[in-house]
């Protein structure tokens, strides 16, 4: 019976280009290391070499792409709108103060 086994790897996904090479390297390392370490142990249980390698074919690195806020267009748009709206309210409320201080000669 062939069961697949998954190994999790948590990476910071803000720099996608550098992570791609790390994922590839970890995939190669996990397969080669597991074969090298596990085949002799499985041979001791009474399996022959073909059975041991067949049982270990399912060992792989699990890759999941989770939410990456740096590449999210909707978050950027909402943040820009919020900043623009708050600066607009600030300016609408502060410009009359400058005019009132100028008329009362307290601007200096």
XYZ file of C-alpha atoms in Angstrom:
108
model
C 0.000 0.000 0.000
C 1.476 3.337 -1.064
C 0.688 6.295 1.211
C 1.913 9.772 0.400
C 3.619 11.754 3.118
C 3.813 15.543 3.008
C 6.419 17.774 4.593
C 5.415 21.381 5.254
C 7.669 24.358 4.642
C 6.795 27.867 5.827
C 8.344 30.673 3.789
C 7.871 34.422 3.711
C 6.172 34.988 0.357
C 7.021 38.676 -0.096
C 9.942 37.975 -2.445
C 8.587 35.409 -4.888
C 11.718 35.140 -7.059
C 14.042 34.043 -4.263
C 11.493 31.624 -2.827
C 11.161 29.728 -6.113
C 14.751 28.517 -5.921
C 14.319 27.597 -2.243
C 11.220 25.525 -3.029
C 13.000 23.674 -5.838
C 16.022 22.958 -3.657
C 13.889 21.744 -0.738
C 11.936 19.433 -3.044
C 15.165 17.855 -4.314
C 16.664 17.612 -0.829
C 13.573 16.041 0.731
C 13.314 13.340 -1.925
C 17.013 12.434 -1.949
C 17.444 12.509 1.834
C 14.332 10.465 2.486
C 15.359 7.842 -0.064
C 18.880 7.667 1.322
C 17.769 7.379 4.953
C 14.582 5.393 4.626
C 15.388 2.654 2.106
C 17.930 0.899 4.388
C 15.493 1.095 7.306
C 12.691 -0.372 5.209
C 14.945 -3.144 3.907
C 15.447 -4.245 7.524
C 11.680 -4.807 7.836
C 11.778 -7.485 5.151
C 10.890 -5.486 2.063
C 12.969 -5.859 -1.061
C 14.562 -2.802 -2.745
C 11.717 -2.281 -5.238
C 9.056 -2.379 -2.527
C 10.985 0.065 -0.341
C 11.467 2.563 -3.178
C 7.817 2.195 -4.191
C 6.648 2.946 -0.669
C 8.798 6.077 -0.518
C 7.740 7.579 -3.842
C 4.971 9.502 -2.110
C 7.287 11.606 0.060
C 7.178 15.167 -1.260
C 7.267 18.768 -0.169
C 3.845 20.379 0.182
C 3.694 23.893 -1.254
C 0.803 26.198 -0.459
C 0.532 29.777 -1.585
C -1.022 31.723 1.245
C -2.227 35.326 1.153
C 0.489 37.780 0.139
C -0.505 41.336 1.095
C 2.324 42.950 -0.893
C 0.847 41.804 -4.212
C -2.786 42.457 -3.323
C -4.224 45.227 -5.508
C -7.436 45.593 -3.506
C -5.590 46.310 -0.239
C -3.437 48.930 -1.959
C -6.474 50.631 -3.478
C -8.357 50.732 -0.180
C -5.329 52.092 1.663
C -4.763 54.794 -0.974
C -8.436 55.816 -0.853
C -8.402 55.963 2.946
C -5.275 58.133 3.010
C -6.575 60.430 0.258
C -9.960 60.832 1.969
C -8.417 61.577 5.375
C -5.989 64.132 3.896
C -8.860 65.746 2.022
C -10.895 66.091 5.249
C -7.833 67.484 7.040
C -7.263 70.112 4.339
C -10.931 71.109 4.160
C -10.914 71.713 7.910
C -7.526 73.432 8.151
C -7.758 75.902 5.230
C -10.460 78.058 6.884
C -8.256 78.256 9.983
C -5.454 79.835 7.952
C -7.862 82.391 6.466
C -9.308 83.231 9.884
C -5.821 83.660 11.399
C -4.803 85.886 8.487
C -7.876 88.132 8.919
C -7.305 88.408 12.670
C -3.568 89.065 12.026
C -2.459 86.126 14.181
C -0.923 84.052 11.346
C 2.643 85.069 12.189
